[in-house]
Short mmCIF file of C-alpha atoms in Angstrom, two decimals:
data_model
loop_
_atom_site.label_atom_id
_atom_site.label_comp_id
_atom_site.label_asym_id
_atom_site.label_seq_id
_atom_site.Cartn_x
_atom_site.Cartn_y
_atom_site.Cartn_z
CA MET A 1013 20.24 -37.73 10.41
CA ASN A 1014 23.04 -37.11 12.94
CA GLN A 1015 25.61 -38.25 10.38
CA MET A 1016 24.27 -35.71 7.90
CA TYR A 1017 24.59 -32.87 10.40
CA PHE A 1018 28.09 -34.17 11.25
CA LYS A 1019 29.10 -33.99 7.57
CA ILE A 1020 27.73 -30.48 7.13
CA LYS A 1021 29.52 -29.32 10.28
CA HIS A 1022 32.88 -30.60 9.05
CA ILE A 1023 32.37 -29.19 5.56
CA ILE A 1024 31.70 -25.77 7.05
CA LEU A 1025 34.83 -26.05 9.21
CA PHE A 1026 36.85 -27.01 6.14
CA ILE A 1027 35.51 -24.03 4.16
CA THR A 1028 36.42 -21.75 7.06
CA GLY A 1029 39.97 -23.08 6.95
CA VAL A 1030 40.19 -22.57 3.20
CA PHE A 1031 38.92 -19.03 3.64
CA PHE A 1032 41.74 -18.14 6.02
CA ILE A 1033 44.27 -19.70 3.66
CA LEU A 1034 42.91 -17.52 0.86
CA LEU A 1035 43.25 -14.46 3.04
CA PHE A 1036 46.89 -15.33 3.68
CA ILE A 1037 47.57 -15.84 -0.05
CA PHE A 1038 45.88 -12.54 -0.95
CA LYS A 1039 47.92 -10.73 1.69
CA PHE A 1040 51.11 -12.38 0.44
CA LEU A 1041 50.40 -11.45 -3.18
CA HIS A 1042 49.39 -7.91 -2.28
CA GLU A 1043 52.59 -7.26 -0.35
CA ASP A 1044 54.78 -8.69 -3.10
CA THR A 1045 52.93 -6.79 -5.81
CA GLU A 1046 53.72 -3.57 -3.96
CA ASN A 1047 57.36 -4.65 -3.70
CA LEU A 1048 57.43 -5.42 -7.42
CA GLU A 1049 56.35 -1.89 -8.24
CA GLU A 1050 59.37 -0.59 -6.31
CA ASN A 1051 61.84 -3.36 -7.14
CA PRO A 1052 60.77 -5.79 -9.86
CA TYR A 1053 63.64 -8.18 -9.18
CA GLY A 1054 64.11 -7.71 -5.44
CA SER A 1055 60.86 -9.22 -4.15
CA ASN A 1056 60.50 -12.57 -2.42
CA LEU A 1057 58.61 -13.85 -5.47
CA LYS A 1058 60.59 -15.38 -8.31
CA PHE A 1059 58.54 -13.61 -10.91
CA PRO A 1060 56.71 -14.88 -12.93
CA GLU A 1061 56.80 -18.56 -11.81
CA ASP A 1062 55.63 -17.94 -8.22
CA VAL A 1063 52.82 -15.64 -9.34
CA LYS A 1064 51.55 -18.26 -11.79
CA HIS A 1065 51.70 -20.90 -9.06
CA ALA A 1066 49.84 -18.67 -6.59
CA THR A 1067 47.19 -17.93 -9.23
CA TYR A 1068 46.80 -21.66 -9.83
CA LEU A 1069 46.31 -22.25 -6.09
CA LEU A 1070 43.68 -19.53 -5.92
CA ASN A 1071 41.75 -20.96 -8.86
CA GLU A 1072 41.86 -24.42 -7.32
CA ALA A 1073 40.63 -23.05 -4.00
CA TYR A 1074 37.73 -21.28 -5.73
CA ARG A 1075 36.82 -24.45 -7.60
CA LYS A 1076 36.82 -26.53 -4.42
CA ILE A 1077 34.74 -23.96 -2.54
CA GLU A 1078 32.12 -23.97 -5.31
CA ALA A 1079 32.02 -27.76 -5.23
CA LEU A 1080 31.63 -27.73 -1.44
CA GLN A 1081 28.84 -25.16 -1.66
CA GLU A 1082 26.95 -27.39 -4.08
CA ARG A 1083 27.51 -30.32 -1.73
CA ILE A 1084 26.15 -28.37 1.25
CA ILE A 1085 23.04 -27.34 -0.71
CA HIS A 1086 22.49 -30.98 -1.68
CA LEU A 1087 22.86 -32.20 1.91
CA GLU A 1088 20.59 -29.46 3.26
CA SER A 1089 17.90 -30.43 0.76
CA ARG A 1090 17.88 -33.93 2.27
CA ILE A 1091 17.18 -32.65 5.78
CA PRO A 1092 13.41 -32.94 6.43
CA LYS A 1093 11.78 -29.55 7.04
CA THR A 1094 9.91 -29.20 10.31
CA TYR A 1095 6.59 -27.37 10.56
CA PRO A 1096 4.46 -26.05 13.42
CA ASP A 1097 2.07 -28.66 14.79
CA VAL A 1098 -1.26 -28.47 12.98
CA LYS A 1099 -4.59 -29.89 14.04
CA PHE A 1100 -5.91 -32.85 12.07
CA LEU A 1101 -9.31 -32.30 10.48
CA ASN A 1102 -11.26 -34.95 8.63
CA TYR A 1103 -12.49 -34.38 5.11
CA MET A 1104 -15.92 -33.16 6.22
CA ASN A 1105 -14.55 -30.44 8.52
CA ARG A 1106 -11.50 -29.37 6.54
CA LYS A 1107 -11.95 -26.30 4.34
CA ARG A 1108 -9.98 -25.40 1.25
CA VAL A 1109 -9.34 -21.67 1.68
CA LEU A 1110 -7.99 -19.10 -0.77
CA ILE A 1111 -6.29 -16.01 0.68
CA THR A 1112 -5.40 -13.27 -1.78
CA GLY A 1113 -2.58 -11.12 -0.46
CA GLY A 1114 -1.71 -13.97 1.89
CA ALA A 1115 1.99 -13.11 1.96
CA GLY A 1116 1.27 -9.66 3.36
CA PHE A 1117 1.19 -8.39 6.94
CA VAL A 1118 -2.39 -9.36 7.86
CA GLY A 1119 -2.73 -12.16 5.31
CA SER A 1120 0.26 -14.13 6.61
CA HIS A 1121 -1.15 -14.13 10.16
CA LEU A 1122 -4.47 -15.37 8.79
CA VAL A 1123 -2.54 -18.12 6.98
CA ASP A 1124 -0.97 -19.16 10.30
CA LYS A 1125 -4.32 -19.40 12.07
CA LEU A 1126 -6.08 -21.41 9.37
CA MET A 1127 -3.09 -23.73 8.87
CA LEU A 1128 -2.84 -24.44 12.60
CA GLU A 1129 -6.56 -25.24 12.61
CA GLY A 1130 -5.91 -27.93 9.99
CA HIS A 1131 -7.39 -26.34 6.88
CA GLU A 1132 -5.89 -26.35 3.38
CA VAL A 1133 -4.65 -22.87 2.49
CA ILE A 1134 -3.82 -21.48 -0.95
CA VAL A 1135 -2.06 -18.11 -0.97
CA VAL A 1136 -2.18 -15.92 -4.06
CA ASP A 1137 0.15 -12.92 -4.00
CA ASN A 1138 1.99 -10.79 -6.55
CA PHE A 1139 4.58 -9.72 -3.91
CA PHE A 1140 4.05 -6.03 -4.63
CA THR A 1141 3.93 -5.43 -0.88
CA GLY A 1142 3.82 -9.01 0.41
CA ARG A 1143 6.95 -10.99 1.22
CA LYS A 1144 7.65 -14.66 0.68
CA SER A 1145 9.51 -14.73 4.00
CA ASN A 1146 6.18 -14.14 5.80
CA VAL A 1147 4.93 -17.60 4.81
CA GLU A 1148 8.12 -19.52 4.05
CA HIS A 1149 7.72 -21.59 7.24
CA TRP A 1150 4.74 -23.30 5.55
CA ILE A 1151 6.29 -23.88 2.13
CA GLY A 1152 6.40 -27.61 1.43
CA HIS A 1153 3.60 -28.49 3.86
CA GLU A 1154 0.98 -30.75 2.32
CA ASN A 1155 -1.84 -28.36 3.30
CA PHE A 1156 -0.18 -25.23 1.90
CA GLU A 1157 0.23 -23.82 -1.59
CA LEU A 1158 1.79 -20.52 -2.66
CA ILE A 1159 0.92 -19.08 -6.08
CA HIS A 1160 2.66 -16.04 -7.56
CA HIS A 1161 -0.21 -14.33 -9.35
CA ASP A 1162 -1.77 -10.89 -9.73
CA ILE A 1163 -5.52 -11.04 -9.11
CA VAL A 1164 -6.05 -8.22 -11.59
CA ASN A 1165 -5.97 -11.22 -13.93
CA PRO A 1166 -8.55 -14.01 -13.48
CA ILE A 1167 -7.55 -17.11 -11.53
CA PHE A 1168 -9.15 -20.55 -11.79
CA ILE A 1169 -8.97 -22.67 -8.67
CA GLU A 1170 -11.32 -24.83 -6.58
CA VAL A 1171 -11.93 -23.61 -3.01
CA ASP A 1172 -14.64 -23.46 -0.33
CA GLU A 1173 -13.91 -20.01 1.11
CA ILE A 1174 -12.13 -16.88 -0.10
CA TYR A 1175 -10.52 -14.11 1.94
CA HIS A 1176 -9.82 -11.23 -0.44
CA LEU A 1177 -7.06 -9.23 1.29
CA ALA A 1178 -4.98 -8.29 -1.76
CA SER A 1179 -4.33 -4.55 -1.95
CA PRO A 1180 -1.60 -2.09 -1.00
CA ALA A 1181 -2.68 -0.71 2.38
CA SER A 1182 0.04 1.73 3.41
CA PRO A 1183 0.23 5.29 2.01
CA PRO A 1184 3.73 5.03 0.46
CA HIS A 1185 2.72 1.87 -1.39
CA TYR A 1186 -0.65 2.89 -2.78
CA MET A 1187 0.41 6.47 -3.52
CA HIS A 1188 3.46 5.16 -5.39
CA ASN A 1189 1.20 3.34 -7.85
CA PRO A 1190 -2.36 4.69 -7.57
CA VAL A 1191 -3.59 3.13 -10.81
CA LYS A 1192 -2.40 -0.30 -9.70
CA THR A 1193 -4.17 0.21 -6.37
CA ILE A 1194 -7.47 1.06 -8.07
CA LYS A 1195 -7.17 -1.90 -10.44
CA THR A 1196 -6.52 -4.31 -7.57
CA ASN A 1197 -9.58 -3.10 -5.68
CA THR A 1198 -11.87 -3.07 -8.73
CA LEU A 1199 -10.74 -5.57 -11.37
CA GLY A 1200 -9.25 -7.80 -8.69
CA THR A 1201 -12.46 -7.76 -6.68
CA ILE A 1202 -14.52 -8.50 -9.81
CA ASN A 1203 -12.33 -11.52 -10.54
CA ILE A 1204 -12.61 -12.81 -6.98
CA LEU A 1205 -16.38 -12.30 -6.85
CA GLY A 1206 -16.71 -14.05 -10.21
CA LEU A 1207 -14.70 -16.98 -8.87
CA ALA A 1208 -16.83 -17.14 -5.71
CA ARG A 1209 -20.02 -17.03 -7.81
CA ARG A 1210 -18.88 -19.92 -9.98
CA LEU A 1211 -17.83 -22.03 -6.98
CA LYS A 1212 -20.74 -20.95 -4.75
CA ALA A 1213 -18.06 -20.17 -2.16
CA LYS A 1214 -18.30 -17.76 0.75
CA VAL A 1215 -16.17 -14.68 0.21
CA LEU A 1216 -14.89 -12.07 2.67
CA ILE A 1217 -13.81 -8.72 1.25
CA ALA A 1218 -11.27 -6.79 3.31
CA SER A 1219 -12.33 -3.16 3.25
CA THR A 1220 -11.00 -0.34 5.42
CA SER A 1221 -11.97 2.40 7.85
CA GLU A 1222 -10.72 4.77 5.14
CA VAL A 1223 -14.10 4.42 3.42
CA TYR A 1224 -15.30 6.92 6.05
CA GLY A 1225 -12.78 9.46 4.72
CA ASP A 1226 -12.17 12.32 7.16
CA PRO A 1227 -15.06 11.50 9.51
CA ASP A 1228 -17.15 14.07 11.36
CA ILE A 1229 -18.06 11.65 14.16
CA HIS A 1230 -16.00 9.36 16.41
CA PRO A 1231 -16.18 6.43 16.55
CA GLN A 1232 -17.85 5.74 13.22
CA PRO A 1233 -20.80 3.32 13.11
CA GLU A 1234 -21.22 1.14 10.05
CA THR A 1235 -24.26 3.23 9.09
CA TYR A 1236 -22.10 6.37 8.69
CA TRP A 1237 -21.71 7.22 5.00
CA GLY A 1238 -18.47 9.10 5.42
CA HIS A 1239 -16.90 12.46 4.63
CA VAL A 1240 -14.78 11.76 1.59
CA ASN A 1241 -12.61 13.39 -1.05
CA PRO A 1242 -12.79 11.42 -4.34
CA ILE A 1243 -9.80 13.22 -5.90
CA GLY A 1244 -7.46 13.58 -2.91
CA PRO A 1245 -3.98 11.98 -2.68
CA ARG A 1246 -5.41 8.96 -0.82
CA ALA A 1247 -8.47 8.60 -3.03
CA CYS A 1248 -7.01 5.72 -5.06
CA TYR A 1249 -7.21 3.55 -1.93
CA ASP A 1250 -10.30 5.02 -0.23
CA GLU A 1251 -12.47 5.10 -3.35
CA GLY A 1252 -11.09 1.77 -4.54
CA LYS A 1253 -12.35 0.16 -1.35
CA ARG A 1254 -15.71 1.91 -1.60
CA VAL A 1255 -16.14 0.56 -5.13
CA SER A 1256 -15.04 -2.86 -3.88
CA GLU A 1257 -17.85 -2.82 -1.31
CA THR A 1258 -20.37 -1.68 -3.93
CA LEU A 1259 -19.33 -4.50 -6.26
CA THR A 1260 -19.61 -7.02 -3.44
CA TYR A 1261 -23.20 -6.14 -2.59
CA ALA A 1262 -24.17 -5.87 -6.25
CA TYR A 1263 -22.96 -9.45 -6.77
CA ALA A 1264 -24.65 -10.59 -3.55
CA LYS A 1265 -27.99 -9.16 -4.64
CA GLN A 1266 -27.86 -10.24 -8.27
CA GLU A 1267 -26.22 -13.66 -7.84
CA ASN A 1268 -27.54 -14.57 -4.37
CA MET A 1269 -24.01 -14.95 -2.99
CA HIS A 1270 -22.76 -15.30 0.59
CA VAL A 1271 -20.56 -12.25 1.18
CA ARG A 1272 -18.83 -10.66 4.17
CA VAL A 1273 -17.27 -7.18 4.35
CA ALA A 1274 -14.75 -6.23 7.05
CA ARG A 1275 -13.84 -2.57 7.50
CA ILE A 1276 -10.39 -2.83 9.06
CA PHE A 1277 -9.04 -0.11 11.35
CA ASN A 1278 -5.39 0.62 12.28
CA THR A 1279 -3.54 -2.62 12.94
CA TYR A 1280 -0.03 -3.30 14.21
CA GLY A 1281 2.11 -6.31 15.03
CA PRO A 1282 4.90 -8.57 13.73
CA ARG A 1283 5.68 -8.52 9.98
CA MET A 1284 4.36 -5.02 9.39
CA HIS A 1285 6.55 -2.90 7.12
CA MET A 1286 8.60 -0.50 9.20
CA ASN A 1287 8.53 2.03 6.37
CA ASP A 1288 4.84 1.76 5.58
CA GLY A 1289 4.18 5.38 6.52
CA ARG A 1290 1.56 4.68 9.17
CA VAL A 1291 1.55 6.07 12.69
CA VAL A 1292 2.74 3.10 14.76
CA SER A 1293 5.58 2.06 12.46
CA ASN A 1294 6.73 5.68 12.03
CA PHE A 1295 6.89 6.26 15.78
CA ILE A 1296 8.72 3.00 16.48
CA LEU A 1297 11.23 3.54 13.68
CA GLN A 1298 12.00 7.11 14.72
CA ALA A 1299 12.29 6.10 18.38
CA LEU A 1300 14.71 3.27 17.54
CA LYS A 1301 16.83 5.73 15.54
CA ASP A 1302 16.69 8.21 18.44
CA GLU A 1303 15.14 10.78 16.11
CA VAL A 1304 12.59 13.48 16.82
CA ILE A 1305 9.13 11.93 16.42
CA THR A 1306 7.11 13.58 13.68
CA VAL A 1307 3.58 14.70 14.56
CA TYR A 1308 1.17 16.12 12.00
CA GLY A 1309 -1.16 18.70 13.54
CA THR A 1310 -1.51 19.15 17.29
CA GLY A 1311 -1.33 15.46 18.15
CA ASP A 1312 -4.74 15.65 19.83
CA GLN A 1313 -6.44 13.77 16.99
CA THR A 1314 -7.53 10.27 18.00
CA ARG A 1315 -6.94 6.85 16.45
CA SER A 1316 -7.79 3.29 17.45
CA PHE A 1317 -5.12 0.60 17.27
CA GLN A 1318 -5.64 -3.17 17.31
CA TYR A 1319 -3.15 -6.04 17.46
CA VAL A 1320 -2.99 -8.19 14.35
CA SER A 1321 -3.98 -11.43 16.12
CA ASP A 1322 -7.19 -9.75 17.34
CA LEU A 1323 -7.96 -8.68 13.78
CA VAL A 1324 -7.41 -12.21 12.47
CA GLU A 1325 -9.79 -13.60 15.10
CA GLY A 1326 -12.36 -11.06 13.95
CA LEU A 1327 -11.94 -11.94 10.27
CA VAL A 1328 -12.43 -15.65 10.92
CA ALA A 1329 -15.40 -15.04 13.22
CA LEU A 1330 -17.04 -12.82 10.60
CA MET A 1331 -16.51 -15.39 7.85
CA ARG A 1332 -18.12 -18.10 10.00
CA SER A 1333 -21.06 -15.93 11.02
CA ASN A 1334 -24.35 -15.43 9.20
CA TYR A 1335 -23.99 -11.64 9.11
CA SER A 1336 -23.62 -10.15 5.64
CA GLN A 1337 -23.56 -6.39 6.30
CA PRO A 1338 -20.30 -4.39 6.70
CA VAL A 1339 -18.57 -4.81 10.07
CA ASN A 1340 -15.99 -2.51 11.66
CA LEU A 1341 -13.01 -4.50 12.95
CA GLY A 1342 -10.90 -2.44 15.32
CA ASN A 1343 -10.28 -1.35 18.86
CA PRO A 1344 -13.34 0.55 20.15
CA VAL A 1345 -11.09 2.62 22.43
CA GLU A 1346 -9.40 5.55 20.70
CA HIS A 1347 -6.15 7.19 21.85
CA THR A 1348 -4.63 10.55 20.98
CA ILE A 1349 -1.50 10.60 18.85
CA ASN A 1350 0.36 12.35 21.68
CA GLY A 1351 -0.65 9.56 24.04
CA LYS A 1352 0.64 6.99 21.57
CA ILE A 1353 3.99 8.81 21.42
CA LYS A 1354 4.33 8.70 25.21
CA PHE A 1355 3.52 4.99 25.19
CA THR A 1356 6.09 4.33 22.45
CA CYS A 1357 8.82 6.25 24.29
CA LEU A 1358 8.28 4.18 27.45
CA PHE A 1359 9.92 1.28 25.66
#
């Protein structure tokens, strides 16, 4: 292993040396080309022999660099990848878990938790908003599988539990493609519920606090039906999630399925998109750029914010519970937008 690192180190040093030689040759050719334009026969180059020779050297250098790059890639592929330490679970206790949207902000943190607990995790993501980099530290692990697939189309796989998190969740994303958002939350949910029915697997549907619309009461209990606008600019997401919940309980009643519904409130933490258009990311991004922070309205409106690891704990606890009715997952303490701005500016 040490010899392999030693080889890679020296190859990189050699490439660095070749790079500086190329810079010198380019500079030499550039200067003499300028001289040729002024004095074709008075330059230091014996045109055209020296130019042909310099071109030959450049081509050889390029060829050697490409060969060295291929060699480095080959050597790196032989270095064993290291993974975070995972708990060992025997066959009876280990679950095979499907996470749709598992390469996204929340989904990738759920992947981390279940992997560290020793379960087998299959991630299905179409990478519309998810990123492969969020889960790349697990790629190659024997308990992990990543499938590039859009759950608007049926998927056939054998699992014990399903977390259905696939859906654009930030305003710029779901407003950019509202039809896609509705399809994911309707057709996608139908496909996942159909899979869970066939496998007799427990399924958790990730809903949202947006099902309450523009609420008249704060905080909203799960029994609140909401104050909604079915044709507003955000309706593709809000109504899509409401239909998703309706489908879930229709399947549960008709097919006697084990379902869970989590209504997720504002969440922040690592891996969130900085340009996702939501309050926390907007404030942080504008503060980092030393820009004036944008506030819509008076700033006295209240929101609750939870850290992503707390949300993940809630999702897992809900899945493992015997409670089948919708559950709000969020911080019970609400803060004003102005208060959040002051907190952001402290850092």
